PDB file of C-alpha atoms in Angstrom:
ATOM      1  CA  THR A 265      -2.956  31.659  51.349  1.00  0.00           C
ATOM      2  CA  ARG A 266      -0.096  32.169  48.605  1.00  0.00           C
ATOM      3  CA  PRO A 267       3.350  32.997  49.695  1.00  0.00           C
ATOM      4  CA  ALA A 268       3.885  37.571  49.681  1.00  0.00           C
ATOM      5  CA  ILE A 269       7.068  36.561  47.032  1.00  0.00           C
ATOM      6  CA  ALA A 270       6.264  34.288  44.697  1.00  0.00           C
ATOM      7  CA  THR A 271       7.936  33.528  41.243  1.00  0.00           C
ATOM      8  CA  TYR A 272       5.338  33.145  38.414  1.00  0.00           C
ATOM      9  CA  ASN A 273       5.942  28.971  38.125  1.00  0.00           C
ATOM     10  CA  GLN A 274       5.744  28.511  41.885  1.00  0.00           C
ATOM     11  CA  TRP A 275       2.183  29.914  41.958  1.00  0.00           C
ATOM     12  CA  PRO A 276      -0.592  27.047  42.103  1.00  0.00           C
ATOM     13  CA  ILE A 277      -3.098  27.023  39.331  1.00  0.00           C
ATOM     14  CA  ALA A 278      -5.579  24.193  40.335  1.00  0.00           C
ATOM     15  CA  ARG A 279      -5.023  20.953  42.658  1.00  0.00           C
ATOM     16  CA  GLY A 280      -1.279  22.875  43.313  1.00  0.00           C
ATOM     17  CA  ARG A 281      -0.171  22.114  39.705  1.00  0.00           C
ATOM     18  CA  SER A 282       1.755  25.037  38.914  1.00  0.00           C
ATOM     19  CA  VAL A 283       1.980  26.679  35.575  1.00  0.00           C
ATOM     20  CA  MET A 284       5.109  25.458  33.950  1.00  0.00           C
ATOM     21  CA  GLY A 285       3.575  21.761  35.009  1.00  0.00           C
ATOM     22  CA  VAL A 286       0.205  23.029  32.461  1.00  0.00           C
ATOM     23  CA  GLN A 287       2.867  24.207  29.940  1.00  0.00           C
ATOM     24  CA  MET A 288       4.894  20.791  30.141  1.00  0.00           C
ATOM     25  CA  GLN A 289       1.038  18.815  29.828  1.00  0.00           C
ATOM     26  CA  ILE A 290       0.579  21.594  26.535  1.00  0.00           C
ATOM     27  CA  ALA A 291       4.037  20.294  25.398  1.00  0.00           C
ATOM     28  CA  GLY A 292       2.812  16.871  25.372  1.00  0.00           C
ATOM     29  CA  ALA A 293       0.054  16.574  24.135  1.00  0.00           C
ATOM     30  CA  LEU A 294       1.125  18.929  20.968  1.00  0.00           C
ATOM     31  CA  ILE A 295       4.346  16.406  20.518  1.00  0.00           C
ATOM     32  CA  GLY A 296       2.226  13.777  20.637  1.00  0.00           C
ATOM     33  CA  LEU A 297      -0.265  15.113  18.024  1.00  0.00           C
ATOM     34  CA  ALA A 298       3.038  16.032  15.733  1.00  0.00           C
ATOM     35  CA  ALA A 299       4.935  12.366  16.436  1.00  0.00           C
ATOM     36  CA  SER A 300       0.749  10.784  15.303  1.00  0.00           C
ATOM     37  CA  GLN A 301       0.599  12.894  12.620  1.00  0.00           C
ATOM     38  CA  LYS A 302       4.582  12.302  11.289  1.00  0.00           C
ATOM     39  CA  ALA A 303       3.580   8.311  11.827  1.00  0.00           C
ATOM     40  CA  ALA A 304       0.412   8.681   9.575  1.00  0.00           C
ATOM     41  CA  ALA A 305       2.682  10.525   7.084  1.00  0.00           C
ATOM     42  CA  ALA A 306       4.643   7.012   7.232  1.00  0.00           C
ATOM     43  CA  GLN A 307       1.844   5.034   6.406  1.00  0.00           C
ATOM     44  CA  ASP A 308       0.767   6.838   3.625  1.00  0.00           C
ATOM     45  CA  MET A 309       4.243   7.056   1.997  1.00  0.00           C
ATOM     46  CA  GLN A 310       3.330   2.811   2.718  1.00  0.00           C
ATOM     47  CA  ALA A 311      -0.127   3.214   1.054  1.00  0.00           C
ATOM     48  CA  GLN A 312       1.740   5.086  -2.248  1.00  0.00           C
ATOM     49  CA  ALA A 313       4.299   3.134  -2.438  1.00  0.00           C
ATOM     50  CA  ALA A 314       2.024   0.339  -1.994  1.00  0.00           C
ATOM     51  CA  ARG A 315       0.118   1.403  -5.184  1.00  0.00           C
ATOM     52  CA  GLU A 316       3.246   2.085  -6.863  1.00  0.00           C
ATOM     53  CA  GLN A 317       4.104  -1.425  -6.818  1.00  0.00           C
ATOM     54  CA  ALA A 318       0.816  -2.764  -7.657  1.00  0.00           C
ATOM     55  CA  GLU A 319       0.846  -0.263 -11.369  1.00  0.00           C
ATOM     56  CA  ALA A 320       4.207  -1.956 -11.830  1.00  0.00           C
ATOM     57  CA  THR A 321       2.667  -5.414 -11.671  1.00  0.00           C
ATOM     58  CA  LYS A 322       0.366  -4.971 -13.893  1.00  0.00           C
ATOM     59  CA  ILE A 323       3.429  -3.348 -16.455  1.00  0.00           C
ATOM     60  CA  THR A 324       5.134  -7.093 -15.355  1.00  0.00           C
ATOM     61  CA  THR A 325       1.573  -8.745 -16.585  1.00  0.00           C
ATOM     62  CA  LEU A 326       1.434  -7.390 -19.515  1.00  0.00           C
ATOM     63  CA  GLN A 327       5.239  -8.197 -20.366  1.00  0.00           C
ATOM     64  CA  GLN A 328       4.741 -11.595 -19.743  1.00  0.00           C
ATOM     65  CA  GLU A 329       1.286 -11.979 -21.614  1.00  0.00           C
ATOM     66  CA  ASN A 330       3.355 -10.039 -24.721  1.00  0.00           C
ATOM     67  CA  GLN A 331       6.511 -12.834 -24.110  1.00  0.00           C
ATOM     68  CA  ARG A 332       4.203 -15.660 -24.272  1.00  0.00           C
ATOM     69  CA  ARG A 333       2.114 -14.610 -27.318  1.00  0.00           C
ATOM     70  CA  ASP A 334       5.429 -13.804 -28.830  1.00  0.00           C
ATOM     71  CA  GLN A 335       6.761 -17.346 -28.364  1.00  0.00           C
ATOM     72  CA  LEU A 336       3.726 -18.846 -29.630  1.00  0.00           C
ATOM     73  CA  ARG A 337       4.346 -16.325 -32.931  1.00  0.00           C
ATOM     74  CA  ARG A 338       8.276 -17.698 -32.927  1.00  0.00           C
ATOM     75  CA  GLN A 339       6.938 -21.470 -32.411  1.00  0.00           C
ATOM     76  CA  LEU A 340       4.202 -21.346 -35.168  1.00  0.00           C
ATOM     77  CA  ALA A 341       6.892 -20.025 -37.989  1.00  0.00           C
ATOM     78  CA  SER A 342       9.220 -22.268 -36.651  1.00  0.00           C
ATOM     79  CA  LEU A 343       6.461 -25.304 -37.146  1.00  0.00           C
ATOM     80  CA  THR A 344       5.585 -23.867 -40.669  1.00  0.00           C
ATOM     81  CA  SER A 345       9.371 -23.287 -41.517  1.00  0.00           C
ATOM     82  CA  SER A 346      10.229 -26.786 -41.250  1.00  0.00           C
ATOM     83  CA  MET A 347       7.047 -28.394 -42.411  1.00  0.00           C
ATOM     84  CA  SER A 348       7.746 -26.302 -45.343  1.00  0.00           C
ATOM     85  CA  ALA A 349      11.430 -27.949 -45.764  1.00  0.00           C
ATOM     86  CA  GLN A 350      10.240 -31.300 -45.520  1.00  0.00           C
ATOM     87  CA  GLY A 351       7.871 -30.369 -48.645  1.00  0.00           C
ATOM     88  CA  VAL A 352       4.976 -30.400 -46.488  1.00  0.00           C
ATOM     89  CA  ALA A 353       1.787 -28.178 -48.086  1.00  0.00           C
ATOM     90  CA  LEU A 354       0.818 -25.857 -45.316  1.00  0.00           C
ATOM     91  CA  GLY A 355      -2.252 -26.079 -43.490  1.00  0.00           C
ATOM     92  CA  THR A 356      -3.193 -29.291 -45.316  1.00  0.00           C
ATOM     93  CA  SER A 357      -1.500 -31.930 -42.913  1.00  0.00           C
ATOM     94  CA  PRO A 358      -3.265 -33.004 -40.132  1.00  0.00           C
ATOM     95  CA  SER A 359      -0.111 -33.157 -37.810  1.00  0.00           C
ATOM     96  CA  VAL A 360       0.712 -30.202 -38.438  1.00  0.00           C
ATOM     97  CA  LEU A 361      -2.856 -28.764 -37.886  1.00  0.00           C
ATOM     98  CA  ALA A 362      -2.904 -30.329 -34.238  1.00  0.00           C
ATOM     99  CA  LEU A 363       0.887 -29.167 -33.449  1.00  0.00           C
ATOM    100  CA  GLU A 364      -0.545 -25.784 -34.335  1.00  0.00           C
ATOM    101  CA  GLU A 365      -3.615 -25.928 -32.184  1.00  0.00           C
ATOM    102  CA  ASP A 366      -2.075 -27.711 -29.042  1.00  0.00           C
ATOM    103  CA  GLU A 367       0.942 -24.805 -29.418  1.00  0.00           C
ATOM    104  CA  LYS A 368      -2.095 -22.553 -29.180  1.00  0.00           C
ATOM    105  CA  ARG A 369      -3.830 -24.039 -26.900  1.00  0.00           C
ATOM    106  CA  LEU A 370      -0.734 -24.325 -24.476  1.00  0.00           C
ATOM    107  CA  ALA A 371      -0.096 -20.639 -25.006  1.00  0.00           C
ATOM    108  CA  ALA A 372      -4.063 -19.908 -24.111  1.00  0.00           C
ATOM    109  CA  LYS A 373      -3.564 -21.449 -20.728  1.00  0.00           C
ATOM    110  CA  ASP A 374      -0.406 -20.174 -19.859  1.00  0.00           C
ATOM    111  CA  ILE A 375      -1.284 -16.400 -20.290  1.00  0.00           C
ATOM    112  CA  THR A 376      -4.009 -17.090 -18.449  1.00  0.00           C
ATOM    113  CA  SER A 377      -2.098 -18.233 -15.455  1.00  0.00           C
ATOM    114  CA  ILE A 378      -0.271 -15.119 -16.583  1.00  0.00           C
ATOM    115  CA  LYS A 379      -3.494 -13.342 -16.164  1.00  0.00           C
ATOM    116  CA  LEU A 380      -4.119 -14.596 -12.867  1.00  0.00           C
ATOM    117  CA  MET A 381      -0.978 -14.554 -11.058  1.00  0.00           C
ATOM    118  CA  GLY A 382      -1.083 -10.419 -11.209  1.00  0.00           C
ATOM    119  CA  ALA A 383      -4.401 -10.173 -11.239  1.00  0.00           C
ATOM    120  CA  THR A 384      -4.007 -11.799  -7.655  1.00  0.00           C
ATOM    121  CA  ASN A 385      -0.693  -9.890  -6.853  1.00  0.00           C
ATOM    122  CA  ARG A 386      -1.794  -6.110  -8.098  1.00  0.00           C
ATOM    123  CA  ARG A 387      -5.020  -7.102  -5.502  1.00  0.00           C
ATOM    124  CA  LYS A 388      -2.284  -7.960  -3.080  1.00  0.00           C
ATOM    125  CA  TYR A 389      -1.201  -4.433  -3.074  1.00  0.00           C
ATOM    126  CA  GLN A 390      -3.630  -2.702  -3.350  1.00  0.00           C
ATOM    127  CA  ILE A 391      -5.143  -4.938  -0.127  1.00  0.00           C
ATOM    128  CA  ALA A 392      -1.977  -3.501   1.468  1.00  0.00           C
ATOM    129  CA  ALA A 393      -2.378  -0.201   0.402  1.00  0.00           C
ATOM    130  CA  ALA A 394      -6.067   0.552   1.278  1.00  0.00           C
ATOM    131  CA  GLY A 395      -4.489  -1.134   4.937  1.00  0.00           C
ATOM    132  CA  TYR A 396      -1.659   1.090   4.783  1.00  0.00           C
ATOM    133  CA  LYS A 397      -4.657   4.515   4.102  1.00  0.00           C
ATOM    134  CA  ALA A 398      -6.460   3.142   7.005  1.00  0.00           C
ATOM    135  CA  GLY A 399      -4.121   3.275   9.625  1.00  0.00           C
ATOM    136  CA  ALA A 400      -3.171   7.035   8.386  1.00  0.00           C
ATOM    137  CA  LYS A 401      -6.758   7.906   9.452  1.00  0.00           C
ATOM    138  CA  ALA A 402      -6.897   5.665  12.265  1.00  0.00           C
ATOM    139  CA  THR A 403      -3.334   7.145  14.131  1.00  0.00           C
ATOM    140  CA  ARG A 404      -4.546  10.223  13.329  1.00  0.00           C
ATOM    141  CA  LEU A 405      -7.822  10.381  14.595  1.00  0.00           C
ATOM    142  CA  GLY A 406      -5.753   8.573  17.650  1.00  0.00           C
ATOM    143  CA  GLY A 407      -3.304  11.401  17.993  1.00  0.00           C
ATOM    144  CA  PHE A 408      -6.883  14.276  18.278  1.00  0.00           C
ATOM    145  CA  ALA A 409      -8.494  11.944  20.727  1.00  0.00           C
ATOM    146  CA  LYS A 410      -5.412  11.478  22.516  1.00  0.00           C
ATOM    147  CA  ALA A 411      -4.937  15.676  22.515  1.00  0.00           C
ATOM    148  CA  ALA A 412      -8.145  16.892  23.086  1.00  0.00           C
ATOM    149  CA  TYR A 413      -8.222  14.537  26.368  1.00  0.00           C
ATOM    150  CA  GLN A 414      -5.182  15.921  26.961  1.00  0.00           C
ATOM    151  CA  ALA A 415      -6.105  19.262  26.550  1.00  0.00           C
ATOM    152  CA  GLY A 416      -9.783  18.459  28.384  1.00  0.00           C
ATOM    153  CA  ASP A 417      -7.259  16.763  31.889  1.00  0.00           C
ATOM    154  CA  ILE A 418      -5.254  20.441  31.274  1.00  0.00           C
ATOM    155  CA  MET A 419      -8.139  22.075  31.402  1.00  0.00           C
ATOM    156  CA  ASN A 420     -10.179  20.403  34.044  1.00  0.00           C
ATOM    157  CA  PRO A 421      -8.161  18.447  36.244  1.00  0.00           C
ATOM    158  CA  ASN A 422     -10.515  17.520  38.602  1.00  0.00           C
ATOM    159  CA  VAL A 423     -12.633  15.476  35.894  1.00  0.00           C
ATOM    160  CA  GLY A 424     -12.733  11.920  36.750  1.00  0.00           C
ATOM    161  CA  THR A 425     -11.235  12.336  39.850  1.00  0.00           C
ATOM    162  CA  GLY A 426     -13.106  10.676  42.908  1.00  0.00           C
TER     163      GLY A 426
END
């Protein structure tokens, strides 16, 4: 029983809802979908930042390895020049050879530690990137699911009511 004179926004659609109310529901669903897309985009950016940090960690690790190798070369050169200045024949003195071997062994341990710490940090950033990527996907799917549910509610408001 509609009144004889009624405006467009007053006409009931279903269960007493007006066209304007349905339009607001549609707008709300679209805004929610857009918000989920923006949140997912932010997580994508965080994933990219984590991937870049992993790459930076790799480069830093390589630089630290090279620095330690350079330090070893300088130490061995200093040892050689010091022994030469003292008149010790190079490669013949057991104490000089022992010092060289100790320096090489320490450098190898240091380089192994540098590589391990670099790999650990890089892996940490790679895992973070994967987590952000999965979070972005979940956010997008959640936004679509919520919009689909709201669309179903708009189309059939009687679903779920006793």
